[in-house]
Amino acid sequence: MDLGIKGRKAIICASSRGLGKGCAMALGQAGVSLVLNGRDRSVLEATAEEIRRVTSVAVTPVAADISTPEGQAAVLAVCPDPDILINNNGGPPHRDFRALERASILDGVTMNMVTPIELIQKVLDNMSAQRFGRIVNITSISVKMPVAGLDLSSGARAGLTAFVAGIARTVADRNVTINNLLPGYFDTDRLRGSLRLAAQSSGSSEETIAAQRAAQVPAKRFGSAAEFGQTCAFLCSVHAGYITGQSILMDGGLYPSTF
Ligand SMILES: NC(=O)c1ccc[n+]([C@@H]2O[C@H](COP(=O)([O-])OP(=O)(O)OC[C@H]3O[C@@H](n4cnc5c(N)ncnc54)[C@H](OP(=O)(O)O)[C@@H]3O)[C@@H](O)[C@H]2O)c1
């Protein structure tokens, strides 16, 4: 399917690995020029090179912490007027809520709520003026379903979801959409890290824990960053202009609900 976005410009935050990288690759395959971001410069450069080889689109890597005002400014300096913004960031570490200090609570809220809001503030009016814009916030299944030890992630991302719900309606008539994409279990470095931790604390092998975790999912497998990216690219396409203000689960059926 031609997504109709060839020649558009996208900023994909936190995209040197994992789900962000999957989104960048899929948008690149649709002919969108890309601004990639991550903190580790060498990993970021390697990903930029990989995407250039596969897609031949322009790829500009910006090594910066997207949670900081300086990091956001560095990304926007190379692309002040993106047509597409994918909001993504690291997630808070797994932790019992009793162990969260005030500073770490505020850090989590900054990463997963304040940062995407600040970036939306900076790009939305231009998208409205040009009558095309697509914003996708990568949030989490934890917005809908508690995940033990990820209460801060759930809270901050639910706050973001509520915050943008009203804003999405104010720009819908300008062909600007804002949606949230909610991953369940996707096979990325982050998931592998949590499997390793669970293996260490339980005494089981990482493979056993992974098999147990995947067995909880009706699809009986983890998702891939590539399929996540393709769904994100569709939400950014011309065909998805009538989808806005939605929270779209990609979880292989894990969240057990009728609606
Ligand atoms: N994978 C899952 O199953 C899953 C499920 C639910 C929710 N999520 C959420 O989805 C998001 C992406 O997860 P993932 O699995 O793709 O993680 P990942 O594999 O660990 O990749 C995270 C990416 O974000 C970058 N990053 C992290 N902090 C950053 C910062 N402050 N500034 C700029 N870049 C930053 C990392 O690069 P550097 O480290 O070099 O900065 C890396 O490119 C996270 O918020 C996660 O909590 C994931």
Coordinates of C-alpha atoms and ligand atoms in Angstrom, one line a residue:
M1 CA 0.0 0.0 0.0
D2 CA 1.3 3.5 -0.9
L3 CA 1.0 5.4 2.4
G4 CA 0.9 8.7 0.6
I5 CA 3.6 10.3 2.8
K6 CA 6.7 10.1 0.5
G7 CA 8.7 13.3 0.9
R8 CA 7.3 14.1 4.4
K9 CA 9.6 14.8 7.3
A10 CA 9.5 12.9 10.6
I11 CA 11.1 13.3 14.0
I12 CA 11.2 9.9 15.8
C13 CA 12.3 10.3 19.4
A14 CA 14.3 7.6 21.1
S15 CA 14.8 5.7 17.9
S16 CA 18.2 4.2 17.9
R17 CA 16.9 0.8 19.1
G18 CA 13.7 -1.0 19.8
L19 CA 10.2 0.2 19.0
G20 CA 11.4 3.7 17.9
K21 CA 13.8 2.2 15.5
G22 CA 11.0 0.0 14.1
C23 CA 8.9 3.1 13.5
A24 CA 11.8 4.9 11.8
M25 CA 12.5 2.0 9.5
A26 CA 8.8 1.7 8.4
L27 CA 8.5 5.5 7.9
G28 CA 11.8 5.4 5.9
Q29 CA 10.4 2.6 3.7
A30 CA 7.4 4.9 3.0
G31 CA 9.8 7.6 1.7
V32 CA 9.7 9.9 4.8
S33 CA 13.0 11.7 5.6
L34 CA 14.0 11.0 9.2
V35 CA 15.5 12.6 12.3
L36 CA 16.7 9.8 14.6
N37 CA 17.5 10.2 18.2
G38 CA 19.1 8.4 21.1
R39 CA 21.8 9.1 23.7
D40 CA 24.5 6.6 22.7
R41 CA 26.1 8.2 19.6
S42 CA 27.7 5.1 18.2
V43 CA 24.5 3.0 18.4
L44 CA 22.6 5.9 16.9
E45 CA 25.0 6.3 14.0
A46 CA 24.9 2.6 13.2
T47 CA 21.1 2.6 13.1
A48 CA 21.1 5.7 10.9
E49 CA 23.5 3.9 8.5
E50 CA 21.4 0.7 8.5
I51 CA 18.2 2.7 7.7
R52 CA 20.0 4.6 4.9
R53 CA 21.1 1.4 3.3
V54 CA 17.6 -0.1 3.4
T55 CA 15.5 3.0 2.4
S56 CA 17.8 5.6 0.7
V57 CA 15.9 8.4 2.5
A58 CA 17.7 11.2 4.3
V59 CA 18.5 10.2 7.9
T60 CA 19.8 12.8 10.4
P61 CA 20.9 11.4 13.7
V62 CA 20.8 13.7 16.8
A63 CA 22.5 12.3 19.9
A64 CA 20.7 13.9 22.8
D65 CA 18.6 13.2 25.9
I66 CA 15.1 14.0 24.6
S67 CA 13.9 14.5 28.2
T68 CA 15.9 17.7 28.5
P69 CA 15.1 21.1 27.0
E70 CA 18.6 21.1 25.4
G71 CA 17.9 17.7 23.8
Q72 CA 14.6 18.8 22.5
A73 CA 16.1 22.0 21.1
A74 CA 18.8 20.0 19.3
V75 CA 16.3 17.7 17.6
L76 CA 14.1 20.6 16.6
A77 CA 17.1 22.6 15.3
V78 CA 17.6 20.1 12.5
C79 CA 13.8 19.8 11.8
P80 CA 11.8 22.7 13.1
D81 CA 8.7 21.9 11.1
P82 CA 8.1 18.1 11.1
D83 CA 5.0 16.6 9.4
I84 CA 5.2 13.6 11.7
L85 CA 6.3 13.4 15.3
I86 CA 6.7 10.0 17.0
N87 CA 7.0 10.6 20.8
N88 CA 9.0 7.9 22.5
N89 CA 11.4 7.7 25.4
G90 CA 12.9 5.2 27.8
G91 CA 10.6 3.9 30.4
P92 CA 11.0 4.0 34.2
P93 CA 12.8 1.1 35.8
H94 CA 10.7 -1.7 37.3
R95 CA 10.4 -0.8 41.0
D96 CA 8.0 -1.3 43.9
F97 CA 6.1 2.0 44.3
R98 CA 7.2 2.2 47.9
A99 CA 10.8 2.5 46.7
L100 CA 10.2 5.5 44.5
E101 CA 11.8 8.7 45.8
R102 CA 10.2 12.1 44.9
A103 CA 13.0 12.8 42.4
S104 CA 12.5 9.5 40.5
I105 CA 8.7 10.0 40.4
L106 CA 9.3 13.4 38.9
D107 CA 11.8 12.0 36.4
G108 CA 9.3 9.4 35.3
V109 CA 6.6 12.0 34.8
T110 CA 9.1 14.2 32.9
M111 CA 10.1 11.3 30.6
N112 CA 6.7 9.9 29.8
M113 CA 4.3 12.8 30.1
V114 CA 6.0 16.2 30.1
T115 CA 8.5 15.6 27.3
P116 CA 5.9 14.5 24.7
I117 CA 3.6 17.4 25.7
E118 CA 6.5 19.9 25.3
L119 CA 7.3 18.5 21.8
I120 CA 3.7 18.6 20.8
Q121 CA 3.5 22.3 21.9
K122 CA 6.5 23.1 19.6
V123 CA 5.2 21.4 16.4
L124 CA 1.4 21.4 16.5
D125 CA 0.7 25.0 15.2
N126 CA 2.9 24.5 12.1
M127 CA 1.2 21.2 11.4
S128 CA -2.2 22.9 11.7
A129 CA -1.1 25.8 9.4
Q130 CA 0.1 23.4 6.7
R131 CA -3.1 21.2 7.1
F132 CA -1.2 18.0 7.6
G133 CA 0.2 16.5 10.8
R134 CA 0.5 13.1 12.4
I135 CA 1.6 12.6 16.0
V136 CA 1.9 9.1 17.5
N137 CA 2.7 8.7 21.2
I138 CA 4.3 5.4 22.1
T139 CA 2.8 4.6 25.5
S140 CA 2.1 1.2 27.0
I141 CA -0.5 -1.5 27.7
S142 CA 0.2 -0.5 31.3
V143 CA -2.2 2.5 30.7
K144 CA -5.1 0.1 30.5
M145 CA -3.8 -2.8 32.6
P146 CA -1.7 -2.6 35.7
V147 CA 1.8 -4.2 35.3
A148 CA 3.5 -4.9 38.6
G149 CA 6.4 -2.6 39.2
L150 CA 5.5 -0.2 36.4
D151 CA 3.0 2.0 38.3
L152 CA 5.0 5.1 37.5
S153 CA 4.9 4.3 33.8
S154 CA 1.2 3.6 34.0
G155 CA 0.5 6.9 35.8
A156 CA 2.6 9.2 33.7
R157 CA 1.4 7.7 30.4
A158 CA -2.3 7.8 31.4
G159 CA -1.7 11.4 32.3
L160 CA -0.3 12.0 28.7
T161 CA -3.3 10.1 27.2
A162 CA -5.8 12.3 29.1
F163 CA -3.8 15.5 28.3
V164 CA -3.8 14.9 24.5
A165 CA -7.4 13.6 24.3
G166 CA -8.8 17.2 24.2
I167 CA -6.0 18.6 22.1
A168 CA -6.5 16.0 19.4
R169 CA -10.1 17.3 18.9
T170 CA -8.9 20.9 18.5
V171 CA -6.8 20.1 15.4
A172 CA -8.8 17.3 13.8
D173 CA -10.3 19.8 11.2
R174 CA -6.8 20.7 10.1
N175 CA -5.9 17.1 9.1
V176 CA -3.7 16.8 12.2
T177 CA -4.2 13.6 14.2
I178 CA -2.8 12.6 17.6
N179 CA -3.0 8.9 18.6
N180 CA -1.4 6.7 21.2
L181 CA 0.1 3.3 20.3
L182 CA 0.1 0.9 23.3
P183 CA 2.7 -2.0 23.1
G184 CA 2.1 -5.2 25.0
Y185 CA 5.2 -7.4 25.0
F186 CA 7.6 -6.6 22.2
D187 CA 11.0 -8.3 21.8
T188 CA 13.4 -5.4 22.4
D189 CA 16.4 -4.7 24.6
R190 CA 14.0 -3.4 27.3
L191 CA 11.9 -6.5 27.3
R192 CA 15.0 -8.7 27.4
G193 CA 16.3 -6.7 30.3
S194 CA 13.2 -7.3 32.3
L195 CA 13.3 -11.0 31.5
R196 CA 16.9 -11.2 32.7
L197 CA 15.9 -9.5 36.0
A198 CA 13.0 -11.9 36.5
A199 CA 15.3 -14.8 35.7
Q200 CA 17.9 -13.6 38.3
S201 CA 15.3 -13.2 41.0
S202 CA 13.5 -16.4 40.4
G203 CA 16.5 -18.7 39.7
S204 CA 15.0 -19.8 36.4
S205 CA 16.7 -19.3 33.0
E206 CA 15.9 -16.3 30.8
E207 CA 14.5 -18.7 28.2
T208 CA 12.1 -20.3 30.7
I209 CA 10.9 -16.8 31.8
A210 CA 10.5 -15.7 28.2
A211 CA 8.5 -18.8 27.3
Q212 CA 6.3 -18.3 30.4
R213 CA 5.7 -14.7 29.5
A214 CA 4.9 -15.4 25.8
A215 CA 2.5 -18.2 26.9
Q216 CA 0.4 -15.5 28.7
V217 CA -0.2 -13.8 25.3
P218 CA -3.1 -15.2 23.2
A219 CA -0.8 -14.9 20.1
K220 CA 1.7 -17.1 22.0
R221 CA 4.6 -14.9 21.0
F222 CA 6.2 -11.5 21.6
G223 CA 5.6 -8.7 19.0
S224 CA 8.4 -7.5 16.8
A225 CA 9.6 -3.9 16.4
A226 CA 9.1 -4.2 12.6
E227 CA 5.4 -4.9 12.9
F228 CA 5.0 -2.2 15.5
G229 CA 6.7 0.2 13.1
Q230 CA 4.4 -0.7 10.2
T231 CA 1.3 0.0 12.3
C232 CA 2.8 3.3 13.4
A233 CA 3.5 4.2 9.8
F234 CA -0.1 3.4 8.8
L235 CA -1.3 5.8 11.5
C236 CA 0.9 8.4 9.9
S237 CA -0.4 7.7 6.4
V238 CA -2.9 9.8 4.4
H239 CA -5.3 6.9 4.9
A240 CA -5.5 7.3 8.7
G241 CA -6.7 10.9 8.7
Y242 CA -10.0 10.0 10.2
I243 CA -8.4 8.2 13.2
T244 CA -7.6 10.6 16.0
G245 CA -7.6 10.7 19.8
Q246 CA -7.4 6.9 20.0
S247 CA -5.4 4.6 22.1
I248 CA -4.5 1.6 20.0
L249 CA -3.4 -1.6 21.7
M250 CA -0.8 -3.9 20.0
D251 CA -0.6 -6.8 22.4
G252 CA -1.4 -10.1 20.6
G253 CA -4.7 -10.1 22.5
L254 CA -3.2 -9.9 26.0
Y255 CA -5.6 -7.3 27.4
P256 CA -8.8 -9.2 27.9
S257 CA -11.7 -7.0 26.9
T258 CA -14.6 -6.9 24.5
F259 CA -14.2 -3.3 23.6
Ligands
LIG1 N1 9.2 -3.4 24.5 C1 8.0 -3.6 25.2 O1 7.5 -4.7 25.3 C2 7.3 -2.4 25.7 C3 6.1 -2.5 26.3 C4 5.4 -1.5 26.8 C5 5.9 -0.2 26.8 N2 7.2 0.0 26.2 C6 7.7 1.3 26.2 O2 8.0 1.7 24.9 C7 9.2 2.6 24.9 C8 10.3 2.0 24.0 O3 10.6 0.7 24.5 P1 11.7 -0.3 23.8 O4 11.3 -1.6 24.2 O5 11.8 0.1 22.4 O6 13.0 0.1 24.6 P2 14.5 -0.1 24.2 O7 14.7 -1.3 23.3 O8 15.3 -0.1 25.5 O9 15.0 1.2 23.3 C9 14.9 2.4 23.9 C10 15.3 3.5 22.9 O10 15.2 4.7 23.5 C11 16.4 5.5 23.5 N3 16.3 6.3 24.7 C12 16.1 6.0 26.0 N4 16.1 7.0 26.8 C13 16.3 8.1 26.0 C14 16.4 9.5 26.2 N5 16.3 10.0 27.5 N6 16.6 10.3 25.2 C15 16.8 9.8 23.9 N7 16.7 8.5 23.6 C16 16.5 7.7 24.7 C17 17.4 4.4 23.6 O11 18.7 4.8 23.2 P3 19.8 5.3 24.2 O12 19.8 4.3 25.4 O13 21.1 5.3 23.5 O14 19.4 6.7 24.6 C18 16.8 3.4 22.6 O15 17.1 3.8 21.3 C19 9.6 2.6 26.4 O16 9.1 3.8 27.0 C20 9.0 1.4 27.0 O17 8.7 1.6 28.4 C21 7.9 -1.1 25.7

